[in-house]
mmCIF file of C-alpha atoms in Angstrom:
data_model
loop_
_atom_site.group_PDB
_atom_site.id
_atom_site.type_symbol
_atom_site.label_atom_id
_atom_site.label_comp_id
_atom_site.label_asym_id
_atom_site.label_seq_id
_atom_site.Cartn_x
_atom_site.Cartn_y
_atom_site.Cartn_z
ATOM 1 C CA MET N 103 0.000 0.000 0.000
ATOM 2 C CA LYS N 104 1.084 3.567 -0.547
ATOM 3 C CA GLN N 105 2.983 4.977 2.439
ATOM 4 C CA TYR N 106 2.129 8.572 3.288
ATOM 5 C CA PHE N 107 3.248 9.111 6.850
ATOM 6 C CA LEU N 108 4.944 6.320 8.747
ATOM 7 C CA PHE N 109 7.968 6.106 6.487
ATOM 8 C CA PHE N 110 8.208 9.901 6.106
ATOM 9 C CA ILE N 111 10.350 10.190 9.088
ATOM 10 C CA PHE N 112 14.077 10.947 8.348
ATOM 11 C CA SER N 113 15.397 14.294 7.084
ATOM 12 C CA CYS N 114 18.475 16.474 6.898
ATOM 13 C CA ALA N 115 18.599 20.093 8.072
ATOM 14 C CA THR N 116 22.142 20.966 6.977
ATOM 15 C CA LEU N 117 22.276 22.673 3.571
ATOM 16 C CA ASN N 118 25.762 21.816 2.370
ATOM 17 C CA LEU N 119 27.802 19.421 0.292
ATOM 18 C CA ALA N 120 29.637 16.959 2.499
ATOM 19 C CA LEU N 121 31.992 14.215 1.404
ATOM 20 C CA SER N 122 31.863 11.931 4.429
ATOM 21 C CA GLN N 123 29.083 9.734 5.671
ATOM 22 C CA ILE N 124 26.893 10.734 8.597
ATOM 23 C CA THR N 125 25.691 8.724 11.589
ATOM 24 C CA LEU N 126 22.144 9.190 12.890
ATOM 25 C CA THR N 127 21.936 8.951 16.706
ATOM 26 C CA HIS N 128 19.164 9.176 19.286
ATOM 27 C CA GLU N 129 20.332 12.700 20.144
ATOM 28 C CA ASP N 130 19.777 13.801 16.532
ATOM 29 C CA LEU N 131 16.195 12.524 16.688
ATOM 30 C CA LEU N 132 15.358 14.081 20.050
ATOM 31 C CA ASN N 133 16.772 17.386 18.816
ATOM 32 C CA MET N 134 13.839 17.520 16.372
ATOM 33 C CA ILE N 135 11.528 18.610 19.221
ATOM 34 C CA GLY N 136 10.335 22.136 18.482
ATOM 35 C CA SER N 137 10.688 21.824 14.712
ATOM 36 C CA SER N 138 8.171 21.624 11.882
ATOM 37 C CA PHE N 139 8.748 20.246 8.377
ATOM 38 C CA THR N 140 6.572 20.472 5.289
ATOM 39 C CA GLN N 141 6.822 17.800 2.619
ATOM 40 C CA VAL N 142 5.144 17.311 -0.738
ATOM 41 C CA GLU N 143 3.976 14.008 -2.223
ATOM 42 C CA GLU N 144 2.651 12.972 -5.611
ATOM 43 C CA ARG N 145 -0.922 11.637 -5.618
ATOM 44 C CA ASN N 146 -0.527 9.829 -8.942
ATOM 45 C CA ASP N 147 0.581 6.207 -8.710
ATOM 46 C CA ASN N 148 2.649 5.953 -11.910
ATOM 47 C CA ILE N 149 5.616 8.258 -11.473
ATOM 48 C CA ALA N 150 8.650 8.395 -13.763
ATOM 49 C CA VAL N 151 11.397 8.428 -11.148
ATOM 50 C CA SER N 152 14.306 6.140 -10.318
ATOM 51 C CA PRO N 153 15.967 5.793 -6.894
ATOM 52 C CA GLY N 154 19.454 5.634 -8.415
ATOM 53 C CA GLU N 155 22.392 3.517 -7.337
ATOM 54 C CA PRO N 156 23.606 2.447 -3.882
ATOM 55 C CA GLY N 157 27.137 2.942 -2.606
ATOM 56 C CA VAL N 158 29.456 5.509 -1.095
ATOM 57 C CA ASN N 159 29.667 9.229 -1.887
ATOM 58 C CA GLN N 160 26.673 9.101 -4.243
ATOM 59 C CA VAL N 161 24.770 12.087 -5.634
ATOM 60 C CA TRP N 162 21.003 11.605 -6.028
ATOM 61 C CA ASP N 163 19.408 14.492 -7.923
ATOM 62 C CA PHE N 164 15.609 14.944 -7.766
ATOM 63 C CA ARG N 165 15.524 18.636 -8.727
ATOM 64 C CA SER N 166 14.053 17.965 -12.175
ATOM 65 C CA ILE N 167 11.272 15.605 -11.028
ATOM 66 C CA SER N 168 7.917 17.376 -11.355
ATOM 67 C CA ILE N 169 5.046 16.620 -8.982
ATOM 68 C CA VAL N 170 1.839 16.978 -10.986
ATOM 69 C CA ASP N 171 -0.895 16.295 -8.411
ATOM 70 C CA SER N 172 0.536 17.305 -5.063
ATOM 71 C CA VAL N 173 -0.475 16.776 -1.466
ATOM 72 C CA LEU N 174 1.223 18.754 1.325
ATOM 73 C CA ILE N 175 2.030 17.118 4.668
ATOM 74 C CA THR N 176 3.145 18.904 7.828
ATOM 75 C CA ASN N 177 5.207 17.093 10.480
ATOM 76 C CA GLU N 178 5.562 18.771 13.881
ATOM 77 C CA PHE N 179 7.800 17.278 16.577
ATOM 78 C CA LEU N 180 6.666 17.941 20.143
ATOM 79 C CA ASN N 181 7.510 17.235 23.745
ATOM 80 C CA PRO N 182 4.835 14.794 25.015
ATOM 81 C CA GLU N 183 4.149 17.190 27.894
ATOM 82 C CA GLU N 184 2.708 19.622 25.338
ATOM 83 C CA THR N 185 0.028 17.177 24.174
ATOM 84 C CA LEU N 186 -3.398 16.196 25.444
ATOM 85 C CA TYR N 187 -2.621 12.478 25.564
ATOM 86 C CA LYS N 188 0.730 12.285 27.366
ATOM 87 C CA ASP N 189 -0.780 10.161 30.171
ATOM 88 C CA GLN N 190 -1.796 7.496 27.661
ATOM 89 C CA TYR N 191 1.853 7.001 26.634
ATOM 90 C CA PRO N 192 3.919 7.743 29.771
ATOM 91 C CA GLU N 193 7.181 6.330 28.337
ATOM 92 C CA ALA N 194 7.123 8.560 25.244
ATOM 93 C CA ASN N 195 9.805 11.226 24.925
ATOM 94 C CA ILE N 196 8.874 12.650 21.508
ATOM 95 C CA VAL N 197 5.645 13.081 19.524
ATOM 96 C CA GLN N 198 5.214 13.448 15.765
ATOM 97 C CA ARG N 199 2.035 15.343 14.856
ATOM 98 C CA ILE N 200 1.032 14.897 11.209
ATOM 99 C CA SER N 201 -1.547 16.926 9.311
ATOM 100 C CA SER N 202 -2.247 17.956 5.738
ATOM 101 C CA PRO N 203 -3.260 21.472 4.679
ATOM 102 C CA THR N 204 -4.252 19.882 1.364
ATOM 103 C CA ASP N 205 -6.629 17.404 3.026
ATOM 104 C CA PRO N 206 -7.713 18.932 6.372
ATOM 105 C CA GLY N 207 -9.865 17.140 8.921
ATOM 106 C CA ILE N 208 -7.483 14.424 10.171
ATOM 107 C CA VAL N 209 -4.548 14.837 12.563
ATOM 108 C CA LEU N 210 -2.342 11.893 13.563
ATOM 109 C CA SER N 211 -0.113 12.128 16.646
ATOM 110 C CA SER N 212 2.424 9.289 16.973
ATOM 111 C CA PHE N 213 4.142 8.740 20.337
ATOM 112 C CA TYR N 214 7.703 7.388 20.342
ATOM 113 C CA GLN N 215 10.304 6.303 22.856
ATOM 114 C CA ILE N 216 13.838 6.961 21.627
ATOM 115 C CA THR N 217 16.826 5.483 23.472
ATOM 116 C CA PRO N 218 20.519 5.283 22.478
ATOM 117 C CA SER N 219 19.898 1.832 20.951
ATOM 118 C CA GLU N 220 16.309 1.830 19.693
ATOM 119 C CA PHE N 221 13.493 3.914 18.210
ATOM 120 C CA VAL N 222 10.107 2.483 19.276
ATOM 121 C CA GLU N 223 6.556 3.529 18.375
ATOM 122 C CA LEU N 224 4.280 3.275 21.420
ATOM 123 C CA GLY N 225 1.057 4.151 19.627
ATOM 124 C CA SER N 226 -0.881 6.961 18.033
ATOM 125 C CA VAL N 227 -3.929 9.158 18.411
ATOM 126 C CA GLY N 228 -5.966 10.074 15.358
ATOM 127 C CA THR N 229 -8.422 12.953 15.636
ATOM 128 C CA ILE N 230 -11.075 13.309 12.959
ATOM 129 C CA SER N 231 -13.235 16.415 12.600
ATOM 130 C CA MET N 232 -15.255 15.472 9.510
ATOM 131 C CA PRO N 233 -18.023 14.411 9.168
ATOM 132 C CA PHE N 234 -18.138 14.188 12.987
ATOM 133 C CA ASP N 235 -15.620 14.568 15.787
ATOM 134 C CA SER N 236 -13.940 11.408 17.038
ATOM 135 C CA THR N 237 -10.637 10.198 18.426
ATOM 136 C CA ILE N 238 -9.035 6.838 17.677
ATOM 137 C CA PHE N 239 -6.316 5.417 19.934
ATOM 138 C CA SER N 240 -3.813 2.694 19.073
ATOM 139 C CA PHE N 241 -1.256 1.126 21.388
ATOM 140 C CA GLU N 242 1.852 -0.487 19.927
ATOM 141 C CA GLN N 243 5.315 -1.617 20.890
ATOM 142 C CA ASP N 244 6.891 -1.543 17.447
ATOM 143 C CA THR N 245 10.561 -1.005 16.696
ATOM 144 C CA VAL N 246 10.973 1.615 13.975
ATOM 145 C CA ALA N 247 14.796 1.437 13.877
ATOM 146 C CA PHE N 248 17.816 0.303 15.806
ATOM 147 C CA LEU N 249 20.283 3.057 16.603
ATOM 148 C CA PRO N 250 22.721 4.448 15.721
ATOM 149 C CA LEU N 251 22.183 4.270 11.958
ATOM 150 C CA THR N 252 25.171 4.400 9.635
ATOM 151 C CA TYR N 253 26.228 3.022 6.260
ATOM 152 C CA GLN N 254 25.541 -0.741 5.976
ATOM 153 C CA SER N 255 23.378 -0.851 9.109
ATOM 154 C CA SER N 256 20.730 -3.556 8.679
ATOM 155 C CA PHE N 257 17.810 -4.942 10.684
ATOM 156 C CA THR N 258 14.380 -6.551 10.269
ATOM 157 C CA THR N 259 11.040 -5.575 11.820
ATOM 158 C CA VAL N 260 7.738 -7.469 11.963
ATOM 159 C CA LEU N 261 4.578 -5.468 12.714
ATOM 160 C CA ASN N 262 1.300 -7.277 13.438
ATOM 161 C CA ASP N 263 -2.099 -5.723 14.025
ATOM 162 C CA THR N 264 -5.619 -7.046 14.653
ATOM 163 C CA VAL N 265 -8.858 -5.079 14.380
ATOM 164 C CA ALA N 266 -11.940 -6.889 15.694
ATOM 165 C CA LEU N 267 -15.548 -5.897 14.977
ATOM 166 C CA GLY N 268 -18.402 -7.414 16.943
ATOM 167 C CA GLY N 269 -16.422 -10.487 17.966
ATOM 168 C CA ILE N 270 -17.072 -12.131 14.592
ATOM 169 C CA PHE N 271 -15.144 -10.187 11.962
ATOM 170 C CA GLN N 272 -11.399 -9.508 12.176
ATOM 171 C CA THR N 273 -8.890 -7.781 9.936
ATOM 172 C CA LEU N 274 -5.336 -9.058 10.404
ATOM 173 C CA SER N 275 -2.290 -7.290 9.030
ATOM 174 C CA SER N 276 1.384 -8.233 9.126
ATOM 175 C CA ASP N 277 4.274 -6.245 7.653
ATOM 176 C CA THR N 278 7.777 -7.705 7.484
ATOM 177 C CA THR N 279 10.453 -5.192 6.483
ATOM 178 C CA ASN N 280 14.145 -5.801 5.840
ATOM 179 C CA TYR N 281 16.109 -2.553 6.242
ATOM 180 C CA LEU N 282 19.550 -1.764 4.843
ATOM 181 C CA VAL N 283 21.418 1.538 4.779
ATOM 182 C CA ASP N 284 22.756 0.932 1.284
ATOM 183 C CA GLY N 285 24.355 4.265 0.470
ATOM 184 C CA TRP N 286 25.527 7.668 1.635
ATOM 185 C CA GLY N 287 26.213 10.919 -0.138
ATOM 186 C CA THR N 288 24.357 14.057 -1.215
ATOM 187 C CA LEU N 289 20.680 14.428 -2.122
ATOM 188 C CA ARG N 290 19.828 17.385 -4.347
ATOM 189 C CA LEU N 291 16.338 18.869 -3.979
ATOM 190 C CA PRO N 292 14.723 22.161 -5.030
ATOM 191 C CA SER N 293 15.313 23.363 -1.452
ATOM 192 C CA GLY N 294 19.038 22.601 -1.463
ATOM 193 C CA ASP N 295 21.733 19.930 -1.175
ATOM 194 C CA TYR N 296 21.657 17.572 1.813
ATOM 195 C CA GLU N 297 24.187 15.223 3.377
ATOM 196 C CA CYS N 298 22.348 11.948 3.928
ATOM 197 C CA LEU N 299 22.111 8.197 4.226
ATOM 198 C CA ARG N 300 19.833 6.109 2.008
ATOM 199 C CA LEU N 301 17.668 3.522 3.762
ATOM 200 C CA ARG N 302 16.373 0.664 1.601
ATOM 201 C CA GLN N 303 13.298 -1.257 2.742
ATOM 202 C CA ASP N 304 12.121 -4.563 1.242
ATOM 203 C CA VAL N 305 8.538 -4.963 2.445
ATOM 204 C CA VAL N 306 6.109 -7.891 2.501
ATOM 205 C CA SER N 307 2.638 -6.769 3.601
ATOM 206 C CA VAL N 308 -0.096 -9.353 4.266
ATOM 207 C CA SER N 309 -3.712 -8.400 5.009
ATOM 208 C CA SER N 310 -6.380 -10.988 5.846
ATOM 209 C CA GLU N 311 -10.105 -10.869 6.591
ATOM 210 C CA VAL N 312 -11.395 -13.472 9.047
ATOM 211 C CA VAL N 313 -15.008 -14.393 9.865
ATOM 212 C CA ASN N 314 -15.654 -16.781 12.762
ATOM 213 C CA GLY N 315 -12.039 -17.915 12.646
ATOM 214 C CA VAL N 316 -12.089 -18.644 8.902
ATOM 215 C CA VAL N 317 -9.884 -16.631 6.513
ATOM 216 C CA ILE N 318 -12.169 -15.438 3.726
ATOM 217 C CA SER N 319 -9.655 -13.274 1.848
ATOM 218 C CA MET N 320 -5.925 -12.530 1.824
ATOM 219 C CA ASP N 321 -3.913 -9.890 0.019
ATOM 220 C CA VAL N 322 -0.104 -9.962 -0.230
ATOM 221 C CA GLN N 323 1.905 -6.972 -1.437
ATOM 222 C CA THR N 324 5.658 -6.731 -1.899
ATOM 223 C CA TYR N 325 7.560 -3.570 -2.728
ATOM 224 C CA ILE N 326 10.857 -1.729 -2.350
ATOM 225 C CA GLN N 327 11.049 1.670 -0.705
ATOM 226 C CA TYR N 328 13.948 4.074 -0.279
ATOM 227 C CA ASP N 329 14.104 6.845 2.325
ATOM 228 C CA TRP N 330 16.843 9.476 2.295
ATOM 229 C CA ILE N 331 17.606 10.336 5.894
ATOM 230 C CA GLY N 332 19.782 12.809 7.726
ATOM 231 C CA LYS N 333 20.489 14.541 10.984
ATOM 232 C CA ASN N 334 18.130 16.761 12.989
ATOM 233 C CA ASN N 335 14.759 15.648 11.581
ATOM 234 C CA TYR N 336 13.108 12.656 10.098
ATOM 235 C CA PHE N 337 12.300 13.056 6.398
ATOM 236 C CA LEU N 338 14.249 14.113 3.359
ATOM 237 C CA ALA N 339 12.806 12.135 0.433
ATOM 238 C CA MET N 340 11.205 8.805 -0.436
ATOM 239 C CA VAL N 341 10.570 6.664 -3.508
ATOM 240 C CA GLN N 342 8.329 3.570 -3.389
ATOM 241 C CA SER N 343 8.140 0.935 -6.116
ATOM 242 C CA GLN N 344 5.074 -0.601 -7.664
ATOM 243 C CA ASP N 345 3.688 -3.759 -6.059
ATOM 244 C CA GLY N 346 5.705 -6.833 -7.046
ATOM 245 C CA GLU N 347 8.768 -4.893 -8.231
ATOM 246 C CA THR N 348 12.066 -6.798 -7.975
ATOM 247 C CA ASN N 349 14.444 -4.416 -9.782
ATOM 248 C CA PRO N 350 16.097 -2.252 -7.076
ATOM 249 C CA ASN N 351 16.686 0.560 -9.594
ATOM 250 C CA PHE N 352 13.121 0.673 -10.917
ATOM 251 C CA THR N 353 11.917 3.541 -13.125
ATOM 252 C CA ASN N 354 8.154 3.529 -12.428
ATOM 253 C CA ALA N 355 7.257 4.472 -8.842
ATOM 254 C CA LEU N 356 4.028 4.174 -6.885
ATOM 255 C CA GLY N 357 5.049 6.888 -4.413
ATOM 256 C CA PHE N 358 7.402 9.873 -4.411
ATOM 257 C CA GLY N 359 7.849 12.833 -2.096
ATOM 258 C CA TYR N 360 10.437 15.169 -0.604
ATOM 259 C CA LEU N 361 11.101 17.910 1.940
ATOM 260 C CA LEU N 362 9.912 21.406 1.055
ATOM 261 C CA SER N 363 10.717 23.527 4.112
ATOM 262 C CA GLN N 364 11.676 23.546 7.786
ATOM 263 C CA GLU N 365 10.691 25.978 10.536
ATOM 264 C CA GLY N 366 9.984 26.327 14.244
ATOM 265 C CA ILE N 367 6.517 25.556 15.535
ATOM 266 C CA SER N 368 4.042 27.603 17.537
ATOM 267 C CA PRO N 369 2.866 26.529 21.010
ATOM 268 C CA VAL N 370 0.391 23.651 21.101
ATOM 269 C CA ASP N 371 -3.233 24.504 21.870
ATOM 270 C CA THR N 372 -4.243 22.232 24.762
ATOM 271 C CA SER N 373 -7.495 24.012 25.488
ATOM 272 C CA GLN N 374 -9.583 21.712 23.284
ATOM 273 C CA THR N 375 -11.615 18.980 24.947
ATOM 274 C CA ASP N 376 -11.348 15.280 24.259
ATOM 275 C CA THR N 377 -13.829 13.735 21.870
ATOM 276 C CA THR N 378 -15.223 10.234 21.883
ATOM 277 C CA GLY N 379 -12.410 7.682 22.056
ATOM 278 C CA ILE N 380 -12.350 4.504 19.976
ATOM 279 C CA GLU N 381 -9.556 2.223 21.116
ATOM 280 C CA ASN N 382 -7.742 -0.032 18.653
ATOM 281 C CA PRO N 383 -5.506 -2.282 20.767
ATOM 282 C CA VAL N 384 -2.875 -4.445 19.165
ATOM 283 C CA ASP N 385 -3.341 -8.167 19.438
#
């Protein structure tokens, strides 16, 4: 499936050309608190873009890639104490609040615990204002990355989720992702040149529908995704292949997006009241 938010999490704030690889640490990630980043993504699902080659001291140039049907996404990084739901996730030490000025009405706040060795998602709160106000909670314990990240770092994550309706119907999902930092160098974007690592992800996503314990349908998707990541925030660029792609240097992408701008953020408004909560626990 097309990834809009959860993989849009590594970015570089330094606008220079650097000829040595970087290392991403837990301190770099926690230093994002107080920052806001705007990214742009292409809505179309057949995009003429190639991720380029892996290796050392590479230059990946996306300045000439045009986004025809754009969607804007804003990522704000907060101290959990600034949020309404800090008591739901007491171990969190950073929050990523995601919204879209292009498609208003939904705000997703993801709560993370970042330590020197691991980056873990504890859960998220989705607030929906259209067509009626509601709040959806999820509680996870999912490893996003092992830290520090540097060239040739590799790891595997398995994420499982179960949504039950009425005790009869269930939707099961399982994502297995093999990660490899397969390159370092400079990424060139309309906003500037960025020192970065490239993170390759080989994903197998399985979704099943179960009625009374019997699997009635199953969908399996496999794809390759690349994220360009850097110090001080969590998204620089991404390219995602079509389903079933096996060529690592594909030329037809399902997803593409990149960083537009970075700025400080205004204080969080905590005066709003909670709306009806719908809890989605993980099995």
